Short mmCIF file of C-alpha atoms in Angstrom, two decimals:
data_model
loop_
_atom_site.label_atom_id
_atom_site.label_comp_id
_atom_site.label_asym_id
_atom_site.label_seq_id
_atom_site.Cartn_x
_atom_site.Cartn_y
_atom_site.Cartn_z
CA MET A 1 -17.67 -23.73 45.89
CA SER A 2 -17.55 -21.80 42.77
CA THR A 3 -15.65 -23.33 39.98
CA HIS A 4 -15.02 -20.94 37.20
CA SER A 5 -15.57 -23.02 34.20
CA ILE A 6 -13.28 -21.76 31.53
CA GLU A 7 -14.93 -21.71 28.23
CA PRO A 8 -12.83 -23.10 25.49
CA HIS A 9 -11.55 -20.14 23.61
CA SER A 10 -13.84 -19.84 20.71
CA HIS A 11 -12.18 -18.92 17.50
CA HIS A 12 -13.62 -18.15 14.20
CA GLU A 13 -15.54 -21.03 12.76
CA GLY A 14 -15.01 -20.18 9.17
CA ALA A 15 -13.82 -17.53 6.83
CA SER A 16 -17.25 -15.99 6.56
CA HIS A 17 -17.69 -15.33 10.29
CA ASP A 18 -14.53 -13.46 11.12
CA GLY A 19 -15.89 -10.07 10.17
CA HIS A 20 -14.14 -9.94 6.81
CA ASP A 21 -16.11 -8.09 4.26
CA HIS A 22 -15.70 -9.49 0.79
CA GLY A 23 -17.34 -6.65 -1.02
CA SER A 24 -19.62 -6.92 -4.00
CA TYR A 25 -19.63 -5.86 -7.62
CA LYS A 26 -21.51 -2.78 -6.52
CA SER A 27 -18.97 -1.77 -3.88
CA TYR A 28 -16.01 -2.38 -6.21
CA ILE A 29 -17.59 -0.33 -8.99
CA THR A 30 -18.51 2.45 -6.54
CA GLY A 31 -14.91 2.53 -5.33
CA PHE A 32 -13.59 2.48 -8.88
CA VAL A 33 -15.81 5.34 -10.07
CA LEU A 34 -14.93 7.42 -7.00
CA SER A 35 -11.21 6.72 -7.55
CA VAL A 36 -11.39 7.72 -11.21
CA ILE A 37 -13.06 11.01 -10.28
CA LEU A 38 -10.64 11.65 -7.42
CA THR A 39 -7.67 10.94 -9.71
CA ALA A 40 -8.93 12.85 -12.75
CA ILE A 41 -9.62 16.13 -10.92
CA PRO A 42 -6.10 16.70 -9.49
CA PHE A 43 -4.48 15.54 -12.77
CA ALA A 44 -6.68 17.92 -14.77
CA LEU A 45 -5.97 20.71 -12.30
CA VAL A 46 -2.19 20.33 -12.58
CA MET A 47 -2.10 19.60 -16.32
CA THR A 48 -4.07 22.75 -17.12
CA GLY A 49 -1.55 24.84 -15.22
CA GLY A 50 -3.11 24.92 -11.78
CA LEU A 51 -4.66 27.78 -9.88
CA GLU A 52 -3.13 31.20 -9.35
CA SER A 53 -1.86 30.24 -5.93
CA ARG A 54 0.58 27.34 -6.00
CA ALA A 55 0.02 26.62 -2.31
CA LEU A 56 -3.74 26.35 -2.78
CA THR A 57 -3.27 23.99 -5.75
CA ALA A 58 -0.95 21.83 -3.63
CA VAL A 59 -3.43 21.71 -0.76
CA ILE A 60 -6.27 20.71 -3.10
CA VAL A 61 -4.17 17.97 -4.74
CA ILE A 62 -3.15 16.56 -1.34
CA ALA A 63 -6.73 16.69 -0.09
CA PHE A 64 -7.88 14.65 -3.10
CA ALA A 65 -5.12 12.10 -2.42
CA VAL A 66 -6.17 11.71 1.22
CA VAL A 67 -9.81 11.18 0.24
CA GLN A 68 -8.79 8.68 -2.44
CA ILE A 69 -6.67 6.71 0.01
CA LEU A 70 -9.69 6.50 2.31
CA VAL A 71 -11.87 5.37 -0.62
CA HIS A 72 -9.35 2.61 -1.44
CA MET A 73 -9.21 1.53 2.20
CA VAL A 74 -12.98 1.19 2.43
CA TYR A 75 -13.97 -0.13 -1.00
CA PHE A 76 -10.90 -2.16 -2.06
CA LEU A 77 -9.15 -3.19 1.17
CA HIS A 78 -12.50 -3.57 2.99
CA MET A 79 -11.25 -1.95 6.15
CA ASN A 80 -13.67 -2.06 9.04
CA SER A 81 -13.44 -2.17 12.80
CA ARG A 82 -14.73 -5.75 12.99
CA SER A 83 -12.24 -7.81 11.01
CA ASP A 84 -9.90 -9.88 13.18
CA GLU A 85 -11.61 -8.57 16.30
CA GLY A 86 -10.51 -5.04 15.55
CA TRP A 87 -6.80 -5.82 15.40
CA THR A 88 -6.58 -4.88 11.73
CA MET A 89 -7.87 -1.43 12.57
CA MET A 90 -5.67 -1.13 15.66
CA SER A 91 -2.50 -2.01 13.76
CA MET A 92 -3.43 0.46 11.07
CA ILE A 93 -4.04 3.28 13.55
CA PHE A 94 -0.67 2.52 15.16
CA THR A 95 1.02 2.62 11.76
CA VAL A 96 -0.65 5.89 10.81
CA VAL A 97 0.50 7.47 14.10
CA VAL A 98 4.09 6.30 13.55
CA VAL A 99 4.05 7.42 9.91
CA VAL A 100 2.75 10.88 10.81
CA ILE A 101 5.38 11.33 13.56
CA MET A 102 8.12 10.07 11.28
CA LEU A 103 7.13 12.17 8.25
CA ALA A 104 6.35 15.36 10.15
CA GLY A 105 9.45 14.99 12.34
CA SER A 106 11.82 14.31 9.44
CA LEU A 107 10.53 17.15 7.30
CA TRP A 108 10.51 19.58 10.24
CA VAL A 109 14.00 18.75 11.47
CA MET A 110 15.57 18.65 8.03
CA TYR A 111 13.88 21.88 6.96
CA HIS A 112 15.37 23.66 9.97
CA LEU A 113 18.75 22.11 9.38
CA ASN A 114 18.68 23.39 5.82
CA THR A 115 17.58 26.91 6.68
CA ASN A 116 19.96 27.23 9.64
CA MET A 117 22.90 25.89 7.72
CA MET A 118 25.91 28.16 7.67
CA PRO A 119 25.32 30.50 4.74
CA GLN A 120 28.59 29.84 2.94
CA MET A 121 29.23 26.16 2.96
CA ASP A 122 31.28 26.55 -0.12
CA HIS A 123 34.10 24.18 -0.86
CA ASN A 124 36.29 27.01 -2.14
CA GLN A 125 36.06 28.75 1.20
CA MET A 126 36.78 25.57 3.07
CA GLN A 127 40.18 25.33 1.47
CA GLY A 128 42.79 25.54 4.14
CA PHE A 129 40.28 24.61 6.79
CA GLY A 130 42.26 22.58 9.29
CA SER A 131 45.43 22.65 7.23
CA MET B 1 -16.78 -24.04 52.50
CA SER B 2 -14.93 -27.03 53.76
CA THR B 3 -11.20 -27.00 54.19
CA THR B 4 -10.84 -30.39 52.64
CA ALA B 5 -10.54 -29.71 49.05
CA HIS B 6 -12.77 -31.61 46.77
CA PRO B 7 -10.72 -33.64 44.32
CA SER B 8 -12.20 -31.82 41.38
CA ALA B 9 -11.50 -28.44 42.92
CA ALA B 10 -7.80 -29.16 42.77
CA ALA B 11 -8.21 -29.56 39.08
CA THR B 12 -9.72 -26.11 38.74
CA SER B 13 -7.54 -24.36 36.29
CA TYR B 14 -7.14 -20.63 36.29
CA TRP B 15 -5.24 -20.66 33.09
CA GLU B 16 -5.37 -22.88 30.10
CA THR B 17 -2.76 -25.59 30.22
CA GLU B 18 -3.78 -27.07 26.92
CA PRO B 19 -2.67 -24.96 24.01
CA HIS B 20 -5.90 -23.90 22.44
CA HIS B 21 -6.57 -24.87 18.94
CA HIS B 22 -6.32 -22.40 16.10
CA PRO B 23 -7.88 -23.40 12.83
CA GLU B 24 -5.30 -23.49 10.08
CA GLY B 25 -4.74 -20.09 8.56
CA ALA B 26 -7.03 -18.28 11.01
CA SER B 27 -4.46 -15.57 11.67
CA THR B 28 -2.91 -15.42 8.20
CA SER B 29 -4.80 -12.36 7.05
CA LEU B 30 -3.96 -10.42 10.22
CA GLY B 31 -0.31 -11.45 9.97
CA PHE B 32 -0.17 -10.38 6.36
CA TRP B 33 -1.84 -7.12 7.25
CA VAL B 34 0.89 -6.47 9.86
CA TYR B 35 3.48 -7.14 7.14
CA LEU B 36 1.76 -4.60 4.91
CA MET B 37 1.85 -2.07 7.73
CA SER B 38 5.60 -2.59 8.13
CA ASP B 39 5.94 -2.19 4.37
CA CYS B 40 3.95 1.01 4.74
CA LEU B 41 6.55 2.27 7.23
CA MET B 42 9.31 1.52 4.75
CA PHE B 43 7.52 3.53 2.07
CA ALA B 44 6.95 6.32 4.61
CA VAL B 45 10.71 6.53 5.12
CA LEU B 46 11.27 6.74 1.36
CA PHE B 47 8.60 9.44 1.12
CA ALA B 48 10.32 11.34 3.95
CA VAL B 49 13.65 11.08 2.12
CA PHE B 50 12.02 12.38 -1.04
CA GLY B 51 10.38 15.18 0.96
CA VAL B 52 13.76 16.24 2.32
CA LEU B 53 15.84 15.82 -0.84
CA GLY B 54 13.18 16.48 -3.47
CA GLN B 55 14.29 20.10 -3.97
CA SER B 56 18.02 19.38 -4.18
CA TYR B 57 18.55 19.42 -7.94
CA ALA B 58 22.34 20.01 -7.76
CA ALA B 59 21.94 22.42 -10.69
CA GLY B 60 20.52 19.50 -12.65
CA PRO B 61 17.12 18.98 -14.26
CA GLY B 62 14.00 19.37 -12.11
CA PRO B 63 10.63 17.61 -12.29
CA LYS B 64 9.14 20.09 -14.75
CA VAL B 65 11.80 19.28 -17.32
CA LEU B 66 11.81 15.53 -16.75
CA PHE B 67 8.30 14.32 -16.04
CA ASP B 68 5.55 13.71 -18.53
CA LEU B 69 2.20 13.83 -16.74
CA THR B 70 0.38 12.11 -19.61
CA LEU B 71 2.56 9.05 -19.07
CA VAL B 72 1.89 9.18 -15.33
CA ALA B 73 -1.85 9.48 -15.93
CA ILE B 74 -1.75 6.41 -18.21
CA ASN B 75 0.20 4.51 -15.55
CA THR B 76 -2.26 5.53 -12.85
CA ALA B 77 -5.13 4.33 -15.03
CA PHE B 78 -3.39 0.96 -15.58
CA LEU B 79 -2.94 0.42 -11.86
CA LEU B 80 -6.46 1.54 -11.01
CA VAL B 81 -8.02 -0.74 -13.64
CA SER B 82 -5.87 -3.64 -12.43
CA SER B 83 -7.19 -3.00 -8.92
CA ILE B 84 -10.83 -3.37 -9.93
CA THR B 85 -10.17 -6.40 -12.16
CA PHE B 86 -8.44 -8.02 -9.18
CA GLY B 87 -11.56 -7.23 -7.16
CA PHE B 88 -13.68 -8.98 -9.80
CA ALA B 89 -11.32 -11.97 -9.67
CA MET B 90 -11.82 -12.17 -5.90
CA LEU B 91 -15.61 -11.99 -6.30
CA ALA B 92 -15.45 -14.78 -8.89
CA MET B 93 -13.40 -16.80 -6.37
CA TYR B 94 -16.06 -16.41 -3.67
CA GLU B 95 -18.65 -17.56 -6.21
CA GLY B 96 -16.45 -20.58 -6.94
CA ARG B 97 -16.15 -19.78 -10.65
CA GLN B 98 -12.57 -20.76 -11.31
CA SER B 99 -12.23 -20.16 -15.04
CA ARG B 100 -13.87 -16.76 -14.76
CA MET B 101 -11.44 -15.94 -11.96
CA GLN B 102 -8.47 -16.96 -14.09
CA VAL B 103 -9.61 -14.65 -16.87
CA TRP B 104 -9.85 -11.71 -14.46
CA LEU B 105 -6.43 -12.57 -13.02
CA ALA B 106 -4.94 -12.64 -16.51
CA ILE B 107 -6.42 -9.20 -17.23
CA THR B 108 -5.01 -7.94 -13.91
CA LEU B 109 -1.60 -9.34 -14.82
CA PHE B 110 -1.76 -7.64 -18.20
CA PHE B 111 -2.40 -4.23 -16.63
CA GLY B 112 0.28 -4.83 -13.99
CA LEU B 113 2.83 -5.62 -16.70
CA ALA B 114 1.67 -2.65 -18.75
CA PHE B 115 2.31 -0.45 -15.72
CA LEU B 116 5.80 -1.90 -15.35
CA ALA B 117 6.53 -1.44 -19.05
CA VAL B 118 5.62 2.25 -18.94
CA GLU B 119 7.63 2.75 -15.77
CA LEU B 120 10.69 1.03 -17.24
CA TYR B 121 10.31 3.16 -20.36
CA GLU B 122 10.25 6.28 -18.17
CA PHE B 123 13.33 5.18 -16.20
CA HIS B 124 15.16 4.31 -19.39
CA HIS B 125 14.30 7.70 -20.87
CA LEU B 126 15.49 9.53 -17.72
CA ILE B 127 18.79 7.66 -17.60
CA GLU B 128 19.29 8.23 -21.33
CA VAL B 129 18.95 12.01 -21.02
CA GLY B 130 21.50 11.97 -18.23
CA ALA B 131 19.03 12.19 -15.35
CA GLY B 132 19.96 8.90 -13.71
CA PRO B 133 19.94 8.31 -9.97
CA GLN B 134 23.51 9.60 -9.65
CA ARG B 135 22.69 13.03 -11.12
CA SER B 136 21.26 14.73 -8.02
CA ALA B 137 19.82 13.99 -4.57
CA PHE B 138 16.37 14.66 -6.04
CA LEU B 139 16.84 11.97 -8.67
CA SER B 140 18.41 9.52 -6.19
CA SER B 141 15.40 9.78 -3.89
CA PHE B 142 13.03 9.68 -6.89
CA PHE B 143 14.52 6.45 -8.22
CA ALA B 144 14.60 4.92 -4.72
CA LEU B 145 10.94 5.67 -4.05
CA VAL B 146 9.40 4.95 -7.45
CA GLY B 147 11.80 2.05 -8.04
CA THR B 148 10.83 0.38 -4.77
CA HIS B 149 7.17 0.66 -5.71
CA GLY B 150 7.93 -0.78 -9.14
CA LEU B 151 9.84 -3.63 -7.50
CA HIS B 152 6.78 -4.38 -5.37
CA VAL B 153 4.59 -4.48 -8.48
CA THR B 154 7.14 -6.83 -10.11
CA PHE B 155 7.02 -9.23 -7.17
CA GLY B 156 3.23 -8.90 -7.04
CA SER B 157 3.10 -9.94 -10.71
CA ILE B 158 5.38 -12.92 -10.07
CA TRP B 159 3.13 -13.92 -7.16
CA LEU B 160 0.09 -13.49 -9.41
CA VAL B 161 1.53 -15.86 -12.03
CA THR B 162 2.38 -18.34 -9.25
CA MET B 163 -1.18 -18.22 -7.99
CA MET B 164 -2.64 -18.70 -11.46
CA VAL B 165 -0.55 -21.84 -11.86
CA GLN B 166 -1.44 -23.02 -8.32
CA ILE B 167 -5.16 -22.52 -8.93
CA HIS B 168 -4.92 -24.23 -12.29
CA ARG B 169 -3.27 -27.27 -10.71
CA LYS B 170 -4.97 -27.49 -7.29
CA GLY B 171 -8.22 -25.59 -7.76
CA LEU B 172 -9.84 -23.26 -5.28
CA ILE B 173 -8.71 -25.11 -2.16
CA PRO B 174 -8.84 -23.16 1.15
CA ALA B 175 -5.07 -22.63 1.12
CA ASN B 176 -5.25 -21.03 -2.32
CA GLN B 177 -8.18 -18.85 -1.27
CA ARG B 178 -6.14 -17.67 1.72
CA ARG B 179 -3.18 -16.87 -0.50
CA MET B 180 -5.41 -15.01 -2.92
CA ASN B 181 -6.77 -12.95 -0.01
CA CYS B 182 -3.21 -11.94 0.89
CA LEU B 183 -2.30 -11.15 -2.70
CA SER B 184 -5.48 -9.09 -3.02
CA MET B 185 -4.48 -7.02 0.01
CA PHE B 186 -0.94 -6.66 -1.39
CA TRP B 187 -2.19 -5.50 -4.80
CA HIS B 188 -4.66 -2.95 -3.42
CA PHE B 189 -2.01 -1.73 -0.96
CA LEU B 190 0.35 -1.02 -3.86
CA ASP B 191 -2.38 1.03 -5.48
CA VAL B 192 -2.71 3.06 -2.26
CA ILE B 193 1.07 3.69 -2.25
CA TRP B 194 0.85 4.77 -5.90
CA ILE B 195 -1.70 7.45 -4.91
CA GLY B 196 1.00 8.89 -2.63
CA VAL B 197 3.61 8.62 -5.39
CA PHE B 198 1.67 10.35 -8.14
CA THR B 199 0.48 13.05 -5.74
CA PHE B 200 3.69 13.90 -3.91
CA VAL B 201 6.27 13.12 -6.58
CA TYR B 202 4.60 13.93 -9.89
CA LEU B 203 1.69 16.31 -9.30
CA LEU B 204 3.31 18.44 -6.58
CA GLY B 205 6.56 18.48 -8.57
CA MET B 206 4.76 19.83 -11.63
CA ILE B 207 2.79 22.59 -9.90
#
């Protein structure tokens, strides 16, 4: 006769055991210094006129932003895969997936709508349309 | 195995009938995180709108005429400094040093308000030169995106003042620590959104 004893669901005992990382002066200052560098470089790049190729400048600026967002996530928001049993990370991954689909989809669809628009959507030429 | 069930076997539960106990506030930080993620989606929509309409100047002024990158750099610095001072306030809270924490919170509030002042000055300047939100689709989406971020900073500042009063009156009780954790996430999240704003709106507009 096997009785499956059901363990009482053990929840976090206290704030310090739920995998939340509080950071330290060192981690905050590291994050701050990295952020300052990652902000200053793209600003300096654009304010001094940018590179020859506009596209390359744009790619570099966006790359710095992505890295800086990651720095903020790690050093300021203390993201890790342990807090709240991984649900923080899971909800963030879900959000990132939705955001990417939404942004890429909107820009793609609207770009094609713009380029495939009838060439002369001019109000002067629409006079008499339907009248 | 006997067919006559033992009395205790009948009581074997395969599911929990008693609602299990959650310590107060155990899921607050996760819940607040989910709120921030939904807020993130809202900002993503505003970014998408700006991405679509950002080139539609309606023969009006474009970013190169309107934006002043020095002002944006100052604003970015304000927000970044307020982020680290908030971090120091949180560290002081974990050390239980209340007055030190209040000082850091006051500094954070100062930089938050400085950010808002510069942003309001910029908006005022734009509207004054005739580049208000009604001028073109570009400016409508610009004001919607940057204005929503500014509104978040405004409410964050109001929340910050509320917490300073709460902590002054009640001390560092667990409820206040929990609230401060949420506000900390909110404040750093706004800084992350600002990275997107200054990159996609200001820097890419000025290239």
